[in-house]
Coordinates of C-alpha atoms in Angstrom, one line a residue:
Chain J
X3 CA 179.7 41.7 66.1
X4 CA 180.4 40.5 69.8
X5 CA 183.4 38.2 70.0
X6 CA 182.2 35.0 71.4
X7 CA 182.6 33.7 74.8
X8 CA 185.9 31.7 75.7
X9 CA 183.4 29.4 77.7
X10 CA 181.3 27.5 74.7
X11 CA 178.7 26.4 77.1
X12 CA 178.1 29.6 78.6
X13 CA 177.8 31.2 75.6
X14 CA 175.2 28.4 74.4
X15 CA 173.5 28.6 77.6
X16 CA 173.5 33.1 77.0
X17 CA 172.1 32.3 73.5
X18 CA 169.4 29.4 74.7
X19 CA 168.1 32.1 76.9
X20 CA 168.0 34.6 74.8
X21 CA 166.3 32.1 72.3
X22 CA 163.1 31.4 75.2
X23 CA 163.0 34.8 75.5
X24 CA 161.7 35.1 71.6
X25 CA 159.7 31.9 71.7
X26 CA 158.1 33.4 74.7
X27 CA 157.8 36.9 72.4
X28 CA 156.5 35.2 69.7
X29 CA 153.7 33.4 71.6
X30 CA 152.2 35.8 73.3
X31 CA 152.0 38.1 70.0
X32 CA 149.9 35.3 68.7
X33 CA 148.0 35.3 72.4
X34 CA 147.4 38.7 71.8
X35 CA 146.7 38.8 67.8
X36 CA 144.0 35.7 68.6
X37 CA 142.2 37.2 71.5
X38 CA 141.5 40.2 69.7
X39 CA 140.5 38.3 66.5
X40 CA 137.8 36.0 68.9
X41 CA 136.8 39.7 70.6
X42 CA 136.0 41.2 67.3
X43 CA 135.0 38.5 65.2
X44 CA 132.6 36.8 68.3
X45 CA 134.2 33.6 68.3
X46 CA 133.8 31.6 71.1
X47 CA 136.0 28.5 70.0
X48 CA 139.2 30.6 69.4
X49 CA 138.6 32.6 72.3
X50 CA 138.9 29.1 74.7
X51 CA 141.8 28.0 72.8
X52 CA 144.1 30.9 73.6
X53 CA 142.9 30.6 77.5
X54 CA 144.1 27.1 77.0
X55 CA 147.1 28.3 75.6
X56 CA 148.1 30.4 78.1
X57 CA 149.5 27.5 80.5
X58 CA 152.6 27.7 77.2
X59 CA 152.9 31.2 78.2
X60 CA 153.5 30.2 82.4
X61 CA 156.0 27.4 81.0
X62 CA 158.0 29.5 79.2
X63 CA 157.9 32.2 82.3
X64 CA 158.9 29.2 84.6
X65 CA 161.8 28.1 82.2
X66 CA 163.1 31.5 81.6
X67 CA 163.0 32.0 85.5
X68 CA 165.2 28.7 85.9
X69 CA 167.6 29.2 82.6
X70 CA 168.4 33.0 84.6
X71 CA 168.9 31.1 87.9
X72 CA 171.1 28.6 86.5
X73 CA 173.5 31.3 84.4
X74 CA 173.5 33.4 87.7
X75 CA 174.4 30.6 90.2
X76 CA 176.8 28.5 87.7
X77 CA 178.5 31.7 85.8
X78 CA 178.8 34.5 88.2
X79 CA 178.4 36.8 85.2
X80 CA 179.5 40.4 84.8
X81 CA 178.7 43.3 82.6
X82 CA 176.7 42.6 79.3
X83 CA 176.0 39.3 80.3
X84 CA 174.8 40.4 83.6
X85 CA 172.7 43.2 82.0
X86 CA 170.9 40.4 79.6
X87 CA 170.3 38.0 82.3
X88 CA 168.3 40.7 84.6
X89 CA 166.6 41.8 81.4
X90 CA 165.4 38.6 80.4
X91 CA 164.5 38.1 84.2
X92 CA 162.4 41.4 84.0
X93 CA 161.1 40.5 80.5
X94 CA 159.7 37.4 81.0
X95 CA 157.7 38.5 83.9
X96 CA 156.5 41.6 81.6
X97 CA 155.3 39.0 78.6
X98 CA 154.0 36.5 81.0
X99 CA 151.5 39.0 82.3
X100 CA 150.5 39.8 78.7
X101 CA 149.8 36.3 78.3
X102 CA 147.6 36.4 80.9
X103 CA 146.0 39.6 79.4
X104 CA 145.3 37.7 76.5
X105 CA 143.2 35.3 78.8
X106 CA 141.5 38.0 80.3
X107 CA 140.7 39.6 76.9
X108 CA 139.0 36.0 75.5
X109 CA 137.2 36.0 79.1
X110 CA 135.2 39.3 78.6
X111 CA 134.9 38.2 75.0
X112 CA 132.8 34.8 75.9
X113 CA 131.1 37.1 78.3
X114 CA 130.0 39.6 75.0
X115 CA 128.9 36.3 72.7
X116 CA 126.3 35.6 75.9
X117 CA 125.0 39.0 74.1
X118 CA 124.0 40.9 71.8
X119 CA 126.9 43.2 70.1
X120 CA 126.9 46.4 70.9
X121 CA 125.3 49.1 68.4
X122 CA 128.3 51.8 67.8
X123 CA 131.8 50.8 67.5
X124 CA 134.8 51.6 70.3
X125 CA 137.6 51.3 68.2
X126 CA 139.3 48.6 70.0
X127 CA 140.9 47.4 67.2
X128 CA 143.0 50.6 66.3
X129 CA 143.9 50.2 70.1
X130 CA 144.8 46.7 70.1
X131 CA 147.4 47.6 66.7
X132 CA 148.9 50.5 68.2
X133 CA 149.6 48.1 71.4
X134 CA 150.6 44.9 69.6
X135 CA 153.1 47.3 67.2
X136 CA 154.6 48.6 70.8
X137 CA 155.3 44.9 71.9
X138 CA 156.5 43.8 68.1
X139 CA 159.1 46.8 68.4
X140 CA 160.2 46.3 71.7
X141 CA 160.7 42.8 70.7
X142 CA 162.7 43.6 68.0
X143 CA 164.4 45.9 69.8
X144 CA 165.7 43.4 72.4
X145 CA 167.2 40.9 69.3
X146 CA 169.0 43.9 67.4
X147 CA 169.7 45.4 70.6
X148 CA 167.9 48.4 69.3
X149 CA 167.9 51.7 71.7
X150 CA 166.8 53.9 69.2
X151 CA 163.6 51.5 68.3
X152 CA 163.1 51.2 71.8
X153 CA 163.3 54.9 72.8
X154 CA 160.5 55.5 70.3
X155 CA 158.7 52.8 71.7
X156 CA 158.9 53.9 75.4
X157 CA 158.2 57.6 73.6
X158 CA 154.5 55.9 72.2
X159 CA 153.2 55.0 75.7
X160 CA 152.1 58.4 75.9
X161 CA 150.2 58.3 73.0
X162 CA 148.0 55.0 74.0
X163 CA 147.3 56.3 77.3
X164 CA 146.2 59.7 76.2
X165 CA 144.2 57.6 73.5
X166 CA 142.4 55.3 76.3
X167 CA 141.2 58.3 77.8
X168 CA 139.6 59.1 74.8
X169 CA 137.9 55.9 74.8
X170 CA 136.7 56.0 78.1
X171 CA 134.9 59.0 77.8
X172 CA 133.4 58.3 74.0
X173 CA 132.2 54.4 76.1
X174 CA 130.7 56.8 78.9
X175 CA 129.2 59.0 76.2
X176 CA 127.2 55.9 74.9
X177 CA 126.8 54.6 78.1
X178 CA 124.8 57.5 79.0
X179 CA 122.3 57.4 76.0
X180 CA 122.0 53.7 75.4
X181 CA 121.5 52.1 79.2
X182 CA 120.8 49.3 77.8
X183 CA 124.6 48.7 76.9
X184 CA 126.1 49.2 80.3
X185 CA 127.0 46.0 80.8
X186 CA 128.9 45.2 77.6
X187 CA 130.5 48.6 77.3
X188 CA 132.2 48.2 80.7
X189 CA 133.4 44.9 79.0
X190 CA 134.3 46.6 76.5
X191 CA 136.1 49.6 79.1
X192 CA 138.3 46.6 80.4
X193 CA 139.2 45.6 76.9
X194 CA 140.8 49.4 76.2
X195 CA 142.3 49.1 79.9
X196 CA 144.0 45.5 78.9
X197 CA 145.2 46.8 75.7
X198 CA 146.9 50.0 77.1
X199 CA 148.3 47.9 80.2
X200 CA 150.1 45.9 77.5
X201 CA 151.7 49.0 75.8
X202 CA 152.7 49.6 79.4
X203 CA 154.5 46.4 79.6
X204 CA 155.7 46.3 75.9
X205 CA 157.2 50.4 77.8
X206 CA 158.4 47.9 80.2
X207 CA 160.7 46.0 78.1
X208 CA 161.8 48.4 76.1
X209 CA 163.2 50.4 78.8
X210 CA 164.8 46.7 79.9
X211 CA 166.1 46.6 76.6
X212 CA 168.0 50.1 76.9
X213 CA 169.5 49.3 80.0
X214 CA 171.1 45.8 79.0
X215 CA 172.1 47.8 76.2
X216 CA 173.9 51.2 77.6
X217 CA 173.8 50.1 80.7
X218 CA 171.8 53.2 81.4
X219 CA 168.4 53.1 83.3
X220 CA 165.3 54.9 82.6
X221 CA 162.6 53.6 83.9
X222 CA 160.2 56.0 86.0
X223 CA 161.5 58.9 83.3
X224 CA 158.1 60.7 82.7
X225 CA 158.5 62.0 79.8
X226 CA 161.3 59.2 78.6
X227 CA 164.3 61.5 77.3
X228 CA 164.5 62.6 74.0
X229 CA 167.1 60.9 73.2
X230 CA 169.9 58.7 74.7
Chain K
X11 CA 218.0 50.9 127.7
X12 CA 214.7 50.2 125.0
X13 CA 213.8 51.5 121.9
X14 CA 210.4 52.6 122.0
X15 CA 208.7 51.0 118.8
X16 CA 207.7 53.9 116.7
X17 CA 204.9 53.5 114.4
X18 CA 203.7 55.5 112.1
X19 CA 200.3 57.9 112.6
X20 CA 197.7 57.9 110.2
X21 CA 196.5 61.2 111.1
X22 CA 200.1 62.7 110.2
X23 CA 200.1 61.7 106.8
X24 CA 199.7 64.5 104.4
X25 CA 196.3 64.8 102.4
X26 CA 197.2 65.5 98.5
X27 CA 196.0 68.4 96.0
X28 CA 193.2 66.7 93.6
X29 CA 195.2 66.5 90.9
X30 CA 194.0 67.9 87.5
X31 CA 194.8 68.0 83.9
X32 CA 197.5 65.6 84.0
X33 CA 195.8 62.2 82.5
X34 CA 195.5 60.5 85.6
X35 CA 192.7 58.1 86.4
X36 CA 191.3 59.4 89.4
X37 CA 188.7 57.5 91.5
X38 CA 186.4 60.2 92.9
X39 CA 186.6 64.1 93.9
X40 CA 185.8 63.3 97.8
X41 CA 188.6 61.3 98.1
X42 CA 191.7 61.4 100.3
X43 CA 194.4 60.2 98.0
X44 CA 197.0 57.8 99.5
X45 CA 199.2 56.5 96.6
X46 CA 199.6 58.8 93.8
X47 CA 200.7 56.7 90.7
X48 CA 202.4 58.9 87.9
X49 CA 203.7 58.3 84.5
X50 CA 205.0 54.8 86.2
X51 CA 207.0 52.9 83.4
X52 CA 208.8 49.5 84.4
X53 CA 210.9 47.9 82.1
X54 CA 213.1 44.2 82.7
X55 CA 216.2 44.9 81.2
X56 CA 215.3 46.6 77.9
X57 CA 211.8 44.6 78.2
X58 CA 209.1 47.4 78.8
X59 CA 206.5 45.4 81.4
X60 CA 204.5 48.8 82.8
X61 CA 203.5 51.5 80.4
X62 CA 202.6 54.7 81.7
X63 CA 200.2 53.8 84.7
X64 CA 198.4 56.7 86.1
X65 CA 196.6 56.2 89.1
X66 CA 195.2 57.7 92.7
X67 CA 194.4 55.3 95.5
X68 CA 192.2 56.1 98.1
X69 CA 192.7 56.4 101.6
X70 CA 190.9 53.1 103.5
X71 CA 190.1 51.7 100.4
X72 CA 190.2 48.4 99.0
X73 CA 191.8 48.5 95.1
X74 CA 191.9 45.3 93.5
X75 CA 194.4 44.6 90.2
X76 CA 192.8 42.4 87.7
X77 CA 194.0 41.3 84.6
X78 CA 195.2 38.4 82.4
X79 CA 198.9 36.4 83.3
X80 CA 201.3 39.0 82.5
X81 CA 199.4 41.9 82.3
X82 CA 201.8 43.5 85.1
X83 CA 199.4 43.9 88.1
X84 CA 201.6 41.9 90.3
X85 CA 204.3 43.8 88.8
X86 CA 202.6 47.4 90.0
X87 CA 201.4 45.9 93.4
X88 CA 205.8 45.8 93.9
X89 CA 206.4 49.0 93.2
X90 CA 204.5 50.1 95.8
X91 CA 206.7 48.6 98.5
X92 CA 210.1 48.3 95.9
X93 CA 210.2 44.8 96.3
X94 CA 211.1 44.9 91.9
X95 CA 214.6 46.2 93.5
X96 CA 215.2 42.5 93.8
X97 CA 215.1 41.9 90.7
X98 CA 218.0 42.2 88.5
X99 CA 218.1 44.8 85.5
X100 CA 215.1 46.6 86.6
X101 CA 214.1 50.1 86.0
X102 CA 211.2 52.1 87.1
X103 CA 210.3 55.3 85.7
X104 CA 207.6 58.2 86.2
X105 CA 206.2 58.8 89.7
X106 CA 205.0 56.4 92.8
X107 CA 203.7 58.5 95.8
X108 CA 202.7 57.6 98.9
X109 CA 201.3 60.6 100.8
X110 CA 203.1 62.4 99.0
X111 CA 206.4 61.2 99.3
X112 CA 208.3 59.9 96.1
X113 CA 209.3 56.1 96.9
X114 CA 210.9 55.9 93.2
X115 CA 213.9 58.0 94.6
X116 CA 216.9 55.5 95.2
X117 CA 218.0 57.3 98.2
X118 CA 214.7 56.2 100.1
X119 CA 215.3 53.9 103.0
X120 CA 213.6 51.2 101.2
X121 CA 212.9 49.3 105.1
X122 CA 211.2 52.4 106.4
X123 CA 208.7 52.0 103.3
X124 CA 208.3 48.0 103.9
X125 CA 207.7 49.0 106.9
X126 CA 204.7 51.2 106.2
X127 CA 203.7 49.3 103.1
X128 CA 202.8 45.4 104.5
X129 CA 202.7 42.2 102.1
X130 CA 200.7 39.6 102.1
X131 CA 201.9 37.0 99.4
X132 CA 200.3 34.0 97.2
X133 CA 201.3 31.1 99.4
X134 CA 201.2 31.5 102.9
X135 CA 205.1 31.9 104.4
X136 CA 204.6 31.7 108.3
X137 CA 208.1 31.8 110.2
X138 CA 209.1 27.8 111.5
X139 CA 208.7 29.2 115.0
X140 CA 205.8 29.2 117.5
X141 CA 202.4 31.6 116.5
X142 CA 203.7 34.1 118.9
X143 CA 207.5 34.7 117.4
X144 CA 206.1 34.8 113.7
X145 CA 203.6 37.9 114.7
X146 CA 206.3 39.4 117.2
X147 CA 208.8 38.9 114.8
X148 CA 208.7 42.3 113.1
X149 CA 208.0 44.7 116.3
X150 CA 211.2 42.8 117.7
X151 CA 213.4 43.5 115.0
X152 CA 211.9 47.3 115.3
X153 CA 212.9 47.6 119.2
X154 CA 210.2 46.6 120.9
X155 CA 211.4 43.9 123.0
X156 CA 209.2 44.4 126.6
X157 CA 207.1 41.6 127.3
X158 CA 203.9 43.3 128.0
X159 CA 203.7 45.5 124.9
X160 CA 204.7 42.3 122.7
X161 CA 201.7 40.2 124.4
X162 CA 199.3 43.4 123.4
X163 CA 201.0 43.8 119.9
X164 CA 200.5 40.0 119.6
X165 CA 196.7 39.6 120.3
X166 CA 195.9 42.7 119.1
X167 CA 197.2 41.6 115.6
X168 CA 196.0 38.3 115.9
X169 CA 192.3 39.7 117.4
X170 CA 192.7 41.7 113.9
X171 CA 193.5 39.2 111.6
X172 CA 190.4 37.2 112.9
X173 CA 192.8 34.3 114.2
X174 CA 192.5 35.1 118.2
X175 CA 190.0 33.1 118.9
X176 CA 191.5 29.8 117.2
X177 CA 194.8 30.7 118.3
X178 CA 194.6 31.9 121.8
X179 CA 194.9 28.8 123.4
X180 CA 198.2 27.2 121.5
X181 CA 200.1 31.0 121.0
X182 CA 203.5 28.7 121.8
X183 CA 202.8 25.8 119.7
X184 CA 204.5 25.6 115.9
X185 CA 203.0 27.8 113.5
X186 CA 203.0 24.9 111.0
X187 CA 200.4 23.1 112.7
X188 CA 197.8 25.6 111.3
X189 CA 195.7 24.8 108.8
X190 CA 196.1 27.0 105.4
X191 CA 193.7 29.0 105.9
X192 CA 194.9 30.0 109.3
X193 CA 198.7 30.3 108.1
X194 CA 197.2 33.4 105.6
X195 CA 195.7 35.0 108.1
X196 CA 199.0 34.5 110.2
X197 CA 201.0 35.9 107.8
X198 CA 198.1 39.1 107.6
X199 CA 198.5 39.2 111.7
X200 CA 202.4 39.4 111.4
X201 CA 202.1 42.0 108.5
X202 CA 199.5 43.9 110.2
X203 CA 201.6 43.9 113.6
X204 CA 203.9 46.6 112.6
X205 CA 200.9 49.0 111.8
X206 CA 201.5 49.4 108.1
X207 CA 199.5 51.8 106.8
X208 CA 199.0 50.0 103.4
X209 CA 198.7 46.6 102.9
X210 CA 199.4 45.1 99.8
X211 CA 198.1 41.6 98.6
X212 CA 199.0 39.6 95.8
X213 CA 196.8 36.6 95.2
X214 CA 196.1 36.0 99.1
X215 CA 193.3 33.2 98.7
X216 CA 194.4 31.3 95.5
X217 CA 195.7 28.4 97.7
X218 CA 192.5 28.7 100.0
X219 CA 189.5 26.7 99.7
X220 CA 186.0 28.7 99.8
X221 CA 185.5 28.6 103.8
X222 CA 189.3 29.7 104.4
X223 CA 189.0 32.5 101.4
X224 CA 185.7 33.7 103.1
X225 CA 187.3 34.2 106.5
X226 CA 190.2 36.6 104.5
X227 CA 187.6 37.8 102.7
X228 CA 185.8 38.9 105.8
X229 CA 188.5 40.3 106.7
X230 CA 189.7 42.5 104.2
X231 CA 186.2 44.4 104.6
X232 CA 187.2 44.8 108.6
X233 CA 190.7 45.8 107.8
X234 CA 189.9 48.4 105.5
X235 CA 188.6 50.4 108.4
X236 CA 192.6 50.9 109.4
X237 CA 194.3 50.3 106.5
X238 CA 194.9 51.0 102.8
X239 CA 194.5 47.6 100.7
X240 CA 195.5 46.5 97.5
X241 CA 194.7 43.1 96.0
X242 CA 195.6 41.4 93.2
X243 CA 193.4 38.8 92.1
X244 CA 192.9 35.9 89.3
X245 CA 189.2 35.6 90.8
X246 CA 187.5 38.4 89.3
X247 CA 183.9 37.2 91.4
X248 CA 186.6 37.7 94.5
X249 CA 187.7 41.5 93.4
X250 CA 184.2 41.9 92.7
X251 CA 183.2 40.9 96.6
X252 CA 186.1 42.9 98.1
X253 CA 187.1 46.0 96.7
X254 CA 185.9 49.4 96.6
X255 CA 187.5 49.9 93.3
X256 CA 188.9 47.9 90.5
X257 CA 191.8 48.2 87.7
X258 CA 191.6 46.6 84.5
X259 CA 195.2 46.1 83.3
X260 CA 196.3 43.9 79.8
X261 CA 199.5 44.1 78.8
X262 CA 200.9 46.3 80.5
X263 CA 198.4 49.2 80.7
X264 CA 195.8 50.2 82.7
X265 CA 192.6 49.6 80.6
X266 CA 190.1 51.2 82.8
X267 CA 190.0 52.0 86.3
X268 CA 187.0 52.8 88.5
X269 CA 184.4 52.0 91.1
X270 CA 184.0 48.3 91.3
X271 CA 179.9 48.0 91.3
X272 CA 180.6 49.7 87.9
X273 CA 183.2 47.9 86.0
X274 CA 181.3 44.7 86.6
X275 CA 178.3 45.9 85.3
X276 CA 178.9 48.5 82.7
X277 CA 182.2 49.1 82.2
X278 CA 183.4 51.7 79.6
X279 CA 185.8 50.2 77.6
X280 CA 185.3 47.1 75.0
X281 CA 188.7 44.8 76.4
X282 CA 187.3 45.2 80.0
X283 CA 183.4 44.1 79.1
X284 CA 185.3 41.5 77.0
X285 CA 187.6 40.4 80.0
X286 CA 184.9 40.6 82.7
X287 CA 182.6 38.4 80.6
X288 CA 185.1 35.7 79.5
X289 CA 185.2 37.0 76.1
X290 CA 188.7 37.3 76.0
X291 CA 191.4 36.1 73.1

């Protein structure tokens, strides 16, 4: 257990931050979770009221932005402190554009209910757990300050990309023999690119999380290392 | 007839062995190692206030001491230039070199090494005497006493202590007319006028406000291109700023000791992340 900061407001300030941060987490799992619900289950209503959600998302970015400004310019803080601040700077940037993934998830769903559904399944929603278990564990990983969960998140990127290029080519496959469905595959081809940019992201914090952890960077590791 | 004032070369000094196996914390294999810090033990009387510091200081670098109250870092800063023989009962043991010469041997000419080793204390201390006698004030009592060479010695000194420009005009008016801010960097321009090649500073802005602590501050970065600095600060934000390399001490011990972009943000040891982040007692 950390011993606690001599400075009582500092420390509250460190542990309202690091509370945004979750709320932030939190929301945009549900963004996420609800967007793929409307997608798959073709409903229209749900689908506007995550867009109309997301402007909670920005907020939270916004507030997160000005909570790290504030510690920075009224703390000057060092070392683990330091670390969390420029995670959660780098975080909330990486869960506000998964907020705005959700949006653009409910957008090409509204698009699909103009249609008829498509006539073969694409998986999506295998895709959209293996994604959404990335962010829950990197997540995690950032409140139990957990390298070794994120490590093996960071480690499942590879996974979801080489997946993706599976579903691209099984889409192009039915593409090719139904030419009718062009149109709402390629919606569908965004989908699987949304869902594996936000294993990217969830990559993204994880590898934030390490580094306010250790210390130790490694981001742009392809492969990530084995271990730490 | 004169006595040339004889200053010390930099280029003579002697450039050390890397020193291996023996404990010490060393700062980086490139470096040219000024003070070589040994075993150092200090004890008050039978009061033990330095515990077996091990440490190599580079060449043209800025080392800052941080720590809590009474964690001995002013105390180190004075054994480099033996100003603890002033102190009654003390005893230092272990090794303190400076290029490579031991200044813990009680037959050293303890003025030669003040002489090489510069101070620059808490509260500024200029000389009741006109801006000109407090910076000529040390080449005279070293021989220099020709008019010409004290006028160069002067602005040079002044030119690098950054205080030329203010002081130019008003070089035989009362130093006490300066502002605080300019009576620090008076007191670095009359340390600095006897070429030291280490200069030592305990707590130099802590009586400064933030315009007259950036102006030393500034300064430290131009004077590390000719001299060896050590600094002792309370403001861990200002050894952050100025140093090339930092020392964690706490009671007594050197905690951890190492570049300074690294002990502020990942340090290795638990009591400095604690210290550096406020989390301390």
């Amino acid at each position: 257990m950390p011993t606690l900061h001599t400075d009582r407001q500092y420390e509250e300030e460190l542990q309202q931050l690091r509370a945004k941060i979750l709320e932030m987490g939190g929301l945009v799992e549900k963004q996420i979770s609800d967007a793929m619900t409307a997608l798959i289950g073709r409903n229209s209503p749900q689908a506007q009221e995550v867009i109309a959600r997301d402007h909670t998302v920005n907020y939270l970015d916004v507030a997160t932005d000005e909570s790290c400004t504030r510690l920075l310019a009224l703390h000057q803080p060092a070392g683990r402190d330091l670390r969390l601040i420029m995670t959660s700077l780098k975080i909330t940037t990486d869960l506000e554009r998964i907020g705005d993934i959700a949006q653009n998830i409910c957008e090409r769903a509204l698009e699909l209910n103009q249609e008829a559904p498509l006539t073969f399944s694409s998986d999506l929603s295998r895709m959209a757990e293996w994604a959404q278990s990335m962010l829950r564990d990197s997540l995690d990983a950032f409140v139990r300050e957990d390298t070794s969960l994120a490590l093996q998140v960071c480690q499942r990127d590879e996974f979801i990309d080489s997946r993706t290029d599976e579903l691209f080519r099984e889409m192009l496959t039915h593409m090719t023999q139904d030419p009718q469905s062009v149109s709402r595959a390629t919606r569908h081809l965004f989908v699987t690119k949304y869902l594996e940019r936000i294993a990217d992201h969830a990559t993204n914090i994880a590898e934030m999380v390490i580094y306010m952890a250790k210390g130790k960077s490694i981001r742009h590791v392809s492969p990530p290392p084995a271990s730490l | 007839m004169e006595k040339e004032h004889q200053l010390p070369t930099h280029a003579a000094s002697v450039s050390l062995p890397r020193p291996s196996g023996n404990g010490a914390t060393t700062v980086g294999d490139e470096q040219d190692i000024e003070i070589q810090i040994r075993d150092a033990c200090l004890f008050y009387g039978k009061k033990q206030a330095l515990y077996n510091i091990n440490m190599d200081i580079g060449r043209h670098e800025v080392t800052a001491f941080i720590g809590p109250s009474g964690c001995g870092k002013s105390t180190l800063l004075r054994c480099l230039n033996r100003l603890n023989d002033l102190v009654d009962g003390v005893k230092v043991t272990g090794s303190i070199k400076i290029d490579g010469r031991e200044t813990i041997d009680p037959t050293l000419d303890v003025t030669e090494l003040r002489k090489r080793v510069g101070m620059v204390f808490q509260k500024p201390n200029p000389f009741p005497k006109t801006i000109y006698e407090n910076v000529a004030y040390g080449p005279r009592i070293l021989g220099v006493s020709n008019k010409a060479r004290l006028d160069e010695i002067v602005e040079r000194s002044l030119r690098g202590s950054a205080l030329w420009e203010e002081a130019k005009d008003r070089l035989h008016d009362n130093a006490l007319g300066l502002s605080g801010g300019q009576h620090q960097r008076l007191c670095i321009a009359r340390t600095i006028a006897v070429e030291p090649q280490i200069v030592l500073m305990d707590e130099p802005c802590s009586a400064l406000d933030p315009i007259a602590t950036t102006k030393i501050e500034e300064l430290i970065h131009e004077l590390k291109q000719n001299y060896t600095i050590v600094i002792v600060t309370h403001n861990m934000q200002q050894a952050a700023r100025v140093s090339d390399y930092t020392a964690f001490m706490y009671l007594g011990r050197l905690i951890e000791f190492g570049k300074t972009d690294k002990l502020f943000t990942t340090p290795e040891k638990q009591e400095t992340e604690d210290y550096i982040t406020g989390r301390f007692g």
